[in-house]
PDB file of N, CA and C in Angstrom:
ATOM      1  N   MET A   1       3.198  -7.902  10.377  1.00 89.00           N
ATOM      2  CA  MET A   1       1.855  -7.596   9.579  1.00 89.00           C
ATOM      3  C   MET A   1       0.702  -7.761  10.792  1.00 89.00           C
ATOM      4  N   GLY A   2       0.971  -8.670  11.736  1.00 93.00           N
ATOM      5  CA  GLY A   2      -0.234  -8.912  12.719  1.00 93.00           C
ATOM      6  C   GLY A   2      -0.358  -7.604  13.544  1.00 93.00           C
ATOM      7  N   GLU A   3       0.629  -6.919  13.852  1.00 95.00           N
ATOM      8  CA  GLU A   3       0.692  -5.705  14.846  1.00 95.00           C
ATOM      9  C   GLU A   3      -0.275  -4.731  14.096  1.00 95.00           C
ATOM     10  N   LEU A   4       0.233  -4.568  12.748  1.00 94.00           N
ATOM     11  CA  LEU A   4      -0.664  -3.573  11.781  1.00 94.00           C
ATOM     12  C   LEU A   4      -2.161  -3.844  11.784  1.00 94.00           C
ATOM     13  N   ALA A   5      -2.448  -5.227  11.725  1.00 95.00           N
ATOM     14  CA  ALA A   5      -3.753  -5.581  11.608  1.00 95.00           C
ATOM     15  C   ALA A   5      -4.434  -5.218  12.898  1.00 95.00           C
ATOM     16  N   SER A   6      -3.613  -5.566  13.981  1.00 96.00           N
ATOM     17  CA  SER A   6      -4.395  -5.295  15.482  1.00 96.00           C
ATOM     18  C   SER A   6      -4.452  -3.803  15.653  1.00 96.00           C
ATOM     19  N   ALA A   7      -3.578  -3.048  15.162  1.00 95.00           N
ATOM     20  CA  ALA A   7      -3.719  -1.506  15.302  1.00 95.00           C
ATOM     21  C   ALA A   7      -5.006  -1.046  14.673  1.00 95.00           C
ATOM     22  N   LEU A   8      -5.093  -1.687  13.313  1.00 95.00           N
ATOM     23  CA  LEU A   8      -6.335  -1.251  12.474  1.00 95.00           C
ATOM     24  C   LEU A   8      -7.541  -1.633  13.269  1.00 95.00           C
ATOM     25  N   ASP A   9      -7.637  -2.756  13.826  1.00 96.00           N
ATOM     26  CA  ASP A   9      -8.832  -3.309  14.360  1.00 96.00           C
ATOM     27  C   ASP A   9      -9.125  -2.328  15.621  1.00 96.00           C
ATOM     28  N   ALA A  10      -8.135  -1.970  16.279  1.00 96.00           N
ATOM     29  CA  ALA A  10      -8.053  -0.981  17.530  1.00 96.00           C
ATOM     30  C   ALA A  10      -8.949   0.417  17.001  1.00 96.00           C
ATOM     31  N   LEU A  11      -8.090   0.930  15.738  1.00 95.00           N
ATOM     32  CA  LEU A  11      -8.745   2.092  15.448  1.00 95.00           C
ATOM     33  C   LEU A  11     -10.256   2.047  14.801  1.00 95.00           C
ATOM     34  N   SER A  12     -10.740   0.968  14.345  1.00 96.00           N
ATOM     35  CA  SER A  12     -12.020   0.766  13.867  1.00 96.00           C
ATOM     36  C   SER A  12     -12.984   0.572  15.126  1.00 96.00           C
ATOM     37  N   ALA A  13     -12.500   0.169  16.034  1.00 97.00           N
ATOM     38  CA  ALA A  13     -13.397  -0.080  17.270  1.00 97.00           C
ATOM     39  C   ALA A  13     -13.831   1.262  18.064  1.00 97.00           C
ATOM     40  N   VAL A  14     -12.994   2.378  17.676  1.00 97.00           N
ATOM     41  CA  VAL A  14     -13.372   3.710  18.277  1.00 97.00           C
ATOM     42  C   VAL A  14     -14.751   4.155  17.910  1.00 97.00           C
ATOM     43  N   ASP A  15     -15.514   4.717  18.636  1.00 97.00           N
ATOM     44  CA  ASP A  15     -16.959   5.112  18.332  1.00 97.00           C
ATOM     45  C   ASP A  15     -16.701   6.572  17.835  1.00 97.00           C
ATOM     46  N   LEU A  16     -16.520   6.947  16.794  1.00 97.00           N
ATOM     47  CA  LEU A  16     -16.116   8.316  16.171  1.00 97.00           C
ATOM     48  C   LEU A  16     -17.324   9.443  16.754  1.00 97.00           C
ATOM     49  N   ASP A  17     -18.461   9.092  16.893  1.00 98.00           N
ATOM     50  CA  ASP A  17     -19.384   9.847  17.503  1.00 98.00           C
ATOM     51  C   ASP A  17     -19.000  10.590  18.847  1.00 98.00           C
ATOM     52  N   GLU A  18     -18.153   9.742  19.758  1.00 98.00           N
ATOM     53  CA  GLU A  18     -17.674  10.183  20.924  1.00 98.00           C
ATOM     54  C   GLU A  18     -16.314  11.390  20.731  1.00 98.00           C
ATOM     55  N   LEU A  19     -15.903  11.430  19.589  1.00 97.00           N
ATOM     56  CA  LEU A  19     -14.840  12.414  19.415  1.00 97.00           C
ATOM     57  C   LEU A  19     -15.324  13.796  18.939  1.00 97.00           C
ATOM     58  N   GLY A  20     -14.476  14.856  19.675  1.00 98.00           N
ATOM     59  CA  GLY A  20     -15.067  15.994  19.206  1.00 98.00           C
ATOM     60  C   GLY A  20     -14.371  16.381  17.579  1.00 98.00           C
ATOM     61  N   ASP A  21     -14.872  17.570  17.170  1.00 98.00           N
ATOM     62  CA  ASP A  21     -14.555  17.842  15.801  1.00 98.00           C
ATOM     63  C   ASP A  21     -12.862  18.010  15.710  1.00 98.00           C
ATOM     64  N   ALA A  22     -12.234  18.811  16.471  1.00 98.00           N
ATOM     65  CA  ALA A  22     -10.670  18.748  16.462  1.00 98.00           C
ATOM     66  C   ALA A  22     -10.180  17.524  16.348  1.00 98.00           C
ATOM     67  N   GLU A  23     -10.603  16.491  17.169  1.00 98.00           N
ATOM     68  CA  GLU A  23     -10.119  15.161  17.374  1.00 98.00           C
ATOM     69  C   GLU A  23     -10.429  14.364  16.252  1.00 98.00           C
ATOM     70  N   LEU A  24     -11.518  14.581  15.473  1.00 98.00           N
ATOM     71  CA  LEU A  24     -11.819  13.935  14.168  1.00 98.00           C
ATOM     72  C   LEU A  24     -11.050  14.198  13.171  1.00 98.00           C
ATOM     73  N   LEU A  25     -10.645  15.576  12.986  1.00 98.00           N
ATOM     74  CA  LEU A  25      -9.744  15.969  11.962  1.00 98.00           C
ATOM     75  C   LEU A  25      -8.412  15.721  12.176  1.00 98.00           C
ATOM     76  N   ASP A  26      -8.127  15.767  13.423  1.00 98.00           N
ATOM     77  CA  ASP A  26      -6.746  15.310  13.653  1.00 98.00           C
ATOM     78  C   ASP A  26      -6.491  13.685  13.390  1.00 98.00           C
ATOM     79  N   ARG A  27      -7.478  13.049  13.705  1.00 98.00           N
ATOM     80  CA  ARG A  27      -7.399  11.566  13.334  1.00 98.00           C
ATOM     81  C   ARG A  27      -7.380  11.316  11.894  1.00 98.00           C
ATOM     82  N   ALA A  28      -8.184  12.183  11.154  1.00 98.00           N
ATOM     83  CA  ALA A  28      -8.102  12.130   9.560  1.00 98.00           C
ATOM     84  C   ALA A  28      -6.710  12.506   9.019  1.00 98.00           C
ATOM     85  N   ARG A  29      -6.087  13.405   9.485  1.00 98.00           N
ATOM     86  CA  ARG A  29      -4.744  13.996   9.200  1.00 98.00           C
ATOM     87  C   ARG A  29      -3.834  12.654   9.524  1.00 98.00           C
ATOM     88  N   LYS A  30      -3.774  12.244  10.599  1.00 97.00           N
ATOM     89  CA  LYS A  30      -2.894  11.174  10.846  1.00 97.00           C
ATOM     90  C   LYS A  30      -3.105   9.960  10.126  1.00 97.00           C
ATOM     91  N   LEU A  31      -4.308   9.716   9.828  1.00 98.00           N
ATOM     92  CA  LEU A  31      -4.626   8.421   8.880  1.00 98.00           C
ATOM     93  C   LEU A  31      -4.283   8.557   7.487  1.00 98.00           C
ATOM     94  N   VAL A  32      -4.382  10.124   6.943  1.00 98.00           N
ATOM     95  CA  VAL A  32      -3.752  10.239   5.458  1.00 98.00           C
ATOM     96  C   VAL A  32      -2.288   9.878   5.587  1.00 98.00           C
ATOM     97  N   ALA A  33      -1.560  10.445   6.416  1.00 98.00           N
ATOM     98  CA  ALA A  33      -0.139  10.283   6.636  1.00 98.00           C
ATOM     99  C   ALA A  33       0.149   8.632   6.783  1.00 98.00           C
ATOM    100  N   ALA A  34      -0.568   7.928   7.498  1.00 97.00           N
ATOM    101  CA  ALA A  34      -0.414   6.658   7.579  1.00 97.00           C
ATOM    102  C   ALA A  34      -0.665   6.017   6.387  1.00 97.00           C
ATOM    103  N   ALA A  35      -1.836   6.348   5.496  1.00 97.00           N
ATOM    104  CA  ALA A  35      -2.019   5.675   4.344  1.00 97.00           C
ATOM    105  C   ALA A  35      -0.946   5.810   3.315  1.00 97.00           C
ATOM    106  N   HIS A  36      -0.295   7.000   3.447  1.00 96.00           N
ATOM    107  CA  HIS A  36       0.779   7.306   2.448  1.00 96.00           C
ATOM    108  C   HIS A  36       1.919   6.413   2.806  1.00 96.00           C
ATOM    109  N   ARG A  37       2.103   6.211   4.039  1.00 95.00           N
ATOM    110  CA  ARG A  37       3.281   5.284   4.347  1.00 95.00           C
ATOM    111  C   ARG A  37       3.090   3.853   3.979  1.00 95.00           C
ATOM    112  N   VAL A  38       1.714   3.392   4.175  1.00 96.00           N
ATOM    113  CA  VAL A  38       1.487   2.044   3.737  1.00 96.00           C
ATOM    114  C   VAL A  38       1.525   2.070   2.317  1.00 96.00           C
ATOM    115  N   HIS A  39       1.169   3.000   1.579  1.00 96.00           N
ATOM    116  CA  HIS A  39       1.162   2.833   0.024  1.00 96.00           C
ATOM    117  C   HIS A  39       2.665   2.984  -0.549  1.00 96.00           C
ATOM    118  N   ALA A  40       3.466   3.676   0.053  1.00 94.00           N
ATOM    119  CA  ALA A  40       5.048   3.819  -0.169  1.00 94.00           C
ATOM    120  C   ALA A  40       5.586   2.321   0.226  1.00 94.00           C
ATOM    121  N   GLU A  41       5.097   1.796   1.219  1.00 95.00           N
ATOM    122  CA  GLU A  41       5.674   0.465   1.396  1.00 95.00           C
ATOM    123  C   GLU A  41       5.279  -0.830   0.416  1.00 95.00           C
ATOM    124  N   LEU A  42       4.015  -0.457   0.208  1.00 97.00           N
ATOM    125  CA  LEU A  42       3.158  -1.466  -0.859  1.00 97.00           C
ATOM    126  C   LEU A  42       3.993  -1.234  -2.193  1.00 97.00           C
ATOM    127  N   THR A  43       4.224  -0.023  -2.570  1.00 96.00           N
ATOM    128  CA  THR A  43       5.041   0.207  -3.876  1.00 96.00           C
ATOM    129  C   THR A  43       6.499  -0.458  -3.812  1.00 96.00           C
ATOM    130  N   ARG A  44       7.133  -0.260  -2.589  1.00 94.00           N
ATOM    131  CA  ARG A  44       8.495  -0.780  -2.636  1.00 94.00           C
ATOM    132  C   ARG A  44       8.438  -2.366  -2.547  1.00 94.00           C
ATOM    133  N   VAL A  45       7.475  -3.005  -1.940  1.00 96.00           N
ATOM    134  CA  VAL A  45       7.211  -4.506  -2.023  1.00 96.00           C
ATOM    135  C   VAL A  45       6.984  -5.000  -3.532  1.00 96.00           C
ATOM    136  N   VAL A  46       6.066  -4.308  -4.082  1.00 97.00           N
ATOM    137  CA  VAL A  46       5.541  -4.525  -5.473  1.00 97.00           C
ATOM    138  C   VAL A  46       6.888  -4.677  -6.531  1.00 97.00           C
ATOM    139  N   ARG A  47       7.577  -3.424  -6.193  1.00 96.00           N
ATOM    140  CA  ARG A  47       8.803  -3.344  -7.152  1.00 96.00           C
ATOM    141  C   ARG A  47       9.897  -4.489  -6.826  1.00 96.00           C
ATOM    142  N   ARG A  48       9.970  -4.962  -5.623  1.00 96.00           N
ATOM    143  CA  ARG A  48      10.923  -5.977  -5.280  1.00 96.00           C
ATOM    144  C   ARG A  48      10.286  -7.260  -6.008  1.00 96.00           C
ATOM    145  N   SER A  49       9.024  -7.547  -5.775  1.00 97.00           N
ATOM    146  CA  SER A  49       8.440  -8.469  -6.345  1.00 97.00           C
ATOM    147  C   SER A  49       8.618  -8.653  -7.781  1.00 97.00           C
ATOM    148  N   ASP A  50       8.305  -7.480  -8.727  1.00 97.00           N
ATOM    149  CA  ASP A  50       8.632  -7.333  -9.971  1.00 97.00           C
ATOM    150  C   ASP A  50       9.972  -7.746 -10.310  1.00 97.00           C
ATOM    151  N   VAL A  51      10.913  -7.005  -9.731  1.00 96.00           N
ATOM    152  CA  VAL A  51      12.390  -7.500 -10.124  1.00 96.00           C
ATOM    153  C   VAL A  51      12.595  -8.959 -10.022  1.00 96.00           C
ATOM    154  N   ARG A  52      12.323  -9.691  -8.834  1.00 96.00           N
ATOM    155  CA  ARG A  52      12.641 -10.809  -8.599  1.00 96.00           C
ATOM    156  C   ARG A  52      11.570 -12.085  -9.448  1.00 96.00           C
ATOM    157  N   GLY A  53      10.580 -11.328  -9.967  1.00 96.00           N
ATOM    158  CA  GLY A  53       9.682 -12.163 -10.657  1.00 96.00           C
ATOM    159  C   GLY A  53       8.847 -13.103  -9.715  1.00 96.00           C
ATOM    160  N   ALA A  54       8.693 -12.695  -8.497  1.00 96.00           N
ATOM    161  CA  ALA A  54       8.019 -13.448  -7.388  1.00 96.00           C
ATOM    162  C   ALA A  54       6.661 -13.875  -7.691  1.00 96.00           C
ATOM    163  N   SER A  55       5.925 -13.160  -8.632  1.00 95.00           N
ATOM    164  CA  SER A  55       4.490 -13.590  -9.027  1.00 95.00           C
ATOM    165  C   SER A  55       4.574 -14.937  -9.564  1.00 95.00           C
ATOM    166  N   GLU A  56       5.630 -15.418 -10.155  1.00 94.00           N
ATOM    167  CA  GLU A  56       5.681 -16.755 -10.688  1.00 94.00           C
ATOM    168  C   GLU A  56       5.544 -17.808  -9.596  1.00 94.00           C
ATOM    169  N   HIS A  57       5.679 -17.533  -8.432  1.00 95.00           N
ATOM    170  CA  HIS A  57       5.591 -18.504  -7.309  1.00 95.00           C
ATOM    171  C   HIS A  57       4.102 -18.870  -7.307  1.00 95.00           C
ATOM    172  N   ASP A  58       3.089 -17.839  -7.447  1.00 91.00           N
ATOM    173  CA  ASP A  58       1.775 -18.117  -7.414  1.00 91.00           C
ATOM    174  C   ASP A  58       1.124 -18.352  -8.838  1.00 91.00           C
ATOM    175  N   GLY A  59       2.093 -18.575 -10.049  1.00 93.00           N
ATOM    176  CA  GLY A  59       1.384 -18.995 -11.144  1.00 93.00           C
ATOM    177  C   GLY A  59       1.166 -17.885 -12.185  1.00 93.00           C
ATOM    178  N   ALA A  60       1.521 -16.701 -11.544  1.00 94.00           N
ATOM    179  CA  ALA A  60       1.254 -15.428 -12.515  1.00 94.00           C
ATOM    180  C   ALA A  60       2.444 -15.055 -13.117  1.00 94.00           C
ATOM    181  N   ARG A  61       2.212 -14.540 -14.488  1.00 95.00           N
ATOM    182  CA  ARG A  61       3.351 -14.183 -15.266  1.00 95.00           C
ATOM    183  C   ARG A  61       4.022 -12.997 -14.875  1.00 95.00           C
ATOM    184  N   THR A  62       3.230 -11.879 -14.423  1.00 96.00           N
ATOM    185  CA  THR A  62       3.667 -10.587 -14.144  1.00 96.00           C
ATOM    186  C   THR A  62       3.135 -10.091 -12.643  1.00 96.00           C
ATOM    187  N   VAL A  63       3.917  -9.310 -11.983  1.00 97.00           N
ATOM    188  CA  VAL A  63       3.348  -8.753 -10.829  1.00 97.00           C
ATOM    189  C   VAL A  63       2.025  -8.031 -10.876  1.00 97.00           C
ATOM    190  N   GLY A  64       1.852  -7.328 -12.033  1.00 96.00           N
ATOM    191  CA  GLY A  64       0.661  -6.755 -12.254  1.00 96.00           C
ATOM    192  C   GLY A  64      -0.562  -7.639 -12.349  1.00 96.00           C
ATOM    193  N   GLY A  65      -0.061  -8.771 -13.170  1.00 96.00           N
ATOM    194  CA  GLY A  65      -1.358  -9.842 -13.288  1.00 96.00           C
ATOM    195  C   GLY A  65      -1.555 -10.448 -11.911  1.00 96.00           C
ATOM    196  N   TRP A  66      -0.639 -10.730 -11.012  1.00 97.00           N
ATOM    197  CA  TRP A  66      -0.705 -11.057  -9.706  1.00 97.00           C
ATOM    198  C   TRP A  66      -1.692 -10.285  -8.973  1.00 97.00           C
ATOM    199  N   LEU A  67      -1.295  -8.836  -8.950  1.00 97.00           N
ATOM    200  CA  LEU A  67      -1.965  -8.024  -8.226  1.00 97.00           C
ATOM    201  C   LEU A  67      -3.550  -7.755  -8.662  1.00 97.00           C
ATOM    202  N   ARG A  68      -3.712  -8.097  -9.943  1.00 97.00           N
ATOM    203  CA  ARG A  68      -5.124  -8.158 -10.445  1.00 97.00           C
ATOM    204  C   ARG A  68      -5.833  -9.363  -9.947  1.00 97.00           C
ATOM    205  N   GLY A  69      -5.105 -10.616  -9.870  1.00 95.00           N
ATOM    206  CA  GLY A  69      -5.759 -11.909  -9.609  1.00 95.00           C
ATOM    207  C   GLY A  69      -5.879 -12.377  -8.300  1.00 95.00           C
ATOM    208  N   VAL A  70      -4.860 -12.067  -7.207  1.00 96.00           N
ATOM    209  CA  VAL A  70      -4.673 -12.474  -5.970  1.00 96.00           C
ATOM    210  C   VAL A  70      -5.396 -11.658  -5.059  1.00 96.00           C
ATOM    211  N   PRO A  71      -4.873 -10.344  -4.802  1.00 96.00           N
ATOM    212  CA  PRO A  71      -5.543  -9.502  -3.965  1.00 96.00           C
ATOM    213  C   PRO A  71      -6.716  -8.855  -4.500  1.00 96.00           C
ATOM    214  N   ARG A  72      -6.811  -9.023  -5.947  1.00 97.00           N
ATOM    215  CA  ARG A  72      -8.065  -8.439  -6.776  1.00 97.00           C
ATOM    216  C   ARG A  72      -8.121  -7.065  -6.830  1.00 97.00           C
ATOM    217  N   ILE A  73      -7.039  -6.229  -7.084  1.00 97.00           N
ATOM    218  CA  ILE A  73      -7.218  -4.773  -7.104  1.00 97.00           C
ATOM    219  C   ILE A  73      -7.353  -4.554  -8.749  1.00 97.00           C
ATOM    220  N   SER A  74      -7.834  -3.361  -8.915  1.00 97.00           N
ATOM    221  CA  SER A  74      -8.107  -2.880 -10.329  1.00 97.00           C
ATOM    222  C   SER A  74      -6.882  -3.012 -11.017  1.00 97.00           C
ATOM    223  N   GLY A  75      -7.059  -3.206 -12.624  1.00 96.00           N
ATOM    224  CA  GLY A  75      -5.943  -3.068 -13.432  1.00 96.00           C
ATOM    225  C   GLY A  75      -5.356  -1.685 -13.304  1.00 96.00           C
ATOM    226  N   ALA A  76      -6.042  -0.506 -13.064  1.00 98.00           N
ATOM    227  CA  ALA A  76      -5.357   0.732 -13.227  1.00 98.00           C
ATOM    228  C   ALA A  76      -4.517   0.683 -12.020  1.00 98.00           C
ATOM    229  N   TRP A  77      -4.922   0.367 -10.847  1.00 97.00           N
ATOM    230  CA  TRP A  77      -4.359   0.621  -9.597  1.00 97.00           C
ATOM    231  C   TRP A  77      -2.918  -0.247  -9.697  1.00 97.00           C
ATOM    232  N   ALA A  78      -3.046  -1.515 -10.204  1.00 97.00           N
ATOM    233  CA  ALA A  78      -1.886  -2.495 -10.404  1.00 97.00           C
ATOM    234  C   ALA A  78      -0.886  -1.936 -11.290  1.00 97.00           C
ATOM    235  N   GLY A  79      -1.350  -1.410 -12.398  1.00 97.00           N
ATOM    236  CA  GLY A  79      -0.490  -0.631 -13.256  1.00 97.00           C
ATOM    237  C   GLY A  79       0.249   0.545 -12.617  1.00 97.00           C
ATOM    238  N   ASP A  80      -0.392   1.164 -11.843  1.00 97.00           N
ATOM    239  CA  ASP A  80       0.253   2.288 -11.291  1.00 97.00           C
ATOM    240  C   ASP A  80       1.158   1.982 -10.239  1.00 97.00           C
ATOM    241  N   LEU A  81       0.837   0.763  -9.446  1.00 97.00           N
ATOM    242  CA  LEU A  81       1.889   0.288  -8.258  1.00 97.00           C
ATOM    243  C   LEU A  81       3.104  -0.125  -9.300  1.00 97.00           C
ATOM    244  N   VAL A  82       3.036  -0.861 -10.341  1.00 97.00           N
ATOM    245  CA  VAL A  82       4.168  -1.440 -11.072  1.00 97.00           C
ATOM    246  C   VAL A  82       5.105  -0.316 -11.590  1.00 97.00           C
ATOM    247  N   ARG A  83       4.505   0.723 -12.227  1.00 96.00           N
ATOM    248  CA  ARG A  83       4.926   1.918 -12.761  1.00 96.00           C
ATOM    249  C   ARG A  83       5.761   2.660 -11.862  1.00 96.00           C
ATOM    250  N   HIS A  84       4.992   3.026 -10.604  1.00 95.00           N
ATOM    251  CA  HIS A  84       5.788   3.790  -9.719  1.00 95.00           C
ATOM    252  C   HIS A  84       6.873   3.079  -8.975  1.00 95.00           C
ATOM    253  N   GLY A  85       6.831   1.687  -8.797  1.00 94.00           N
ATOM    254  CA  GLY A  85       7.751   0.937  -8.178  1.00 94.00           C
ATOM    255  C   GLY A  85       8.961   1.034  -9.151  1.00 94.00           C
ATOM    256  N   ARG A  86       8.869   0.934 -10.443  1.00 94.00           N
ATOM    257  CA  ARG A  86       9.669   0.953 -11.529  1.00 94.00           C
ATOM    258  C   ARG A  86      10.558   2.585 -11.496  1.00 94.00           C
ATOM    259  N   ALA A  87       9.756   3.490 -11.194  1.00 93.00           N
ATOM    260  CA  ALA A  87      10.138   4.763 -11.174  1.00 93.00           C
ATOM    261  C   ALA A  87      11.168   5.041 -10.021  1.00 93.00           C
ATOM    262  N   LEU A  88      10.914   4.209  -8.927  1.00 87.00           N
ATOM    263  CA  LEU A  88      11.957   4.304  -7.700  1.00 87.00           C
ATOM    264  C   LEU A  88      13.250   4.151  -8.307  1.00 87.00           C
ATOM    265  N   GLU A  89      13.647   3.314  -9.324  1.00 81.00           N
ATOM    266  CA  GLU A  89      14.958   2.932  -9.717  1.00 81.00           C
ATOM    267  C   GLU A  89      15.560   4.335 -10.251  1.00 81.00           C
ATOM    268  N   TRP A  90      14.594   5.211 -10.789  1.00 84.00           N
ATOM    269  CA  TRP A  90      15.357   6.313 -11.607  1.00 84.00           C
ATOM    270  C   TRP A  90      15.033   7.632 -10.609  1.00 84.00           C
ATOM    271  N   LEU A  91      14.296   7.439  -9.357  1.00 78.00           N
ATOM    272  CA  LEU A  91      14.297   8.499  -8.389  1.00 78.00           C
ATOM    273  C   LEU A  91      14.550   7.961  -7.130  1.00 78.00           C
ATOM    274  N   PRO A  92      15.861   7.689  -6.755  1.00 72.00           N
ATOM    275  CA  PRO A  92      16.256   7.015  -5.571  1.00 72.00           C
ATOM    276  C   PRO A  92      15.810   8.007  -4.189  1.00 72.00           C
ATOM    277  N   ALA A  93      15.762   9.197  -4.279  1.00 71.00           N
ATOM    278  CA  ALA A  93      15.264  10.263  -3.364  1.00 71.00           C
ATOM    279  C   ALA A  93      13.893   9.954  -2.961  1.00 71.00           C
ATOM    280  N   THR A  94      13.066   9.582  -3.862  1.00 66.00           N
ATOM    281  CA  THR A  94      11.757   9.400  -3.598  1.00 66.00           C
ATOM    282  C   THR A  94      11.499   7.895  -2.906  1.00 66.00           C
ATOM    283  N   ALA A  95      12.387   7.075  -3.015  1.00 60.00           N
ATOM    284  CA  ALA A  95      12.178   5.812  -2.476  1.00 60.00           C
ATOM    285  C   ALA A  95      12.265   5.803  -0.923  1.00 60.00           C
TER     286      ALA A  95
END
């Protein structure tokens, strides 16, 4: 995870005003693809945490509650992550 944080730090250090229009759009396209990959991995981790009951390690009864309380994401997003993770069980091709 440290490598990911370092890569994000490097990305945010770039002066976007120095990039041409094509470079900006290409960067946006690549960032959207990367965001989808990160979201997919987050969904996978949330599902495994849900199956294991890992949230109890931090004192939360459910992984949805843990998502709302510890990383402090919205209830809607937490619910979506849990539901999408559970759907992976029924749609293995999407996993």
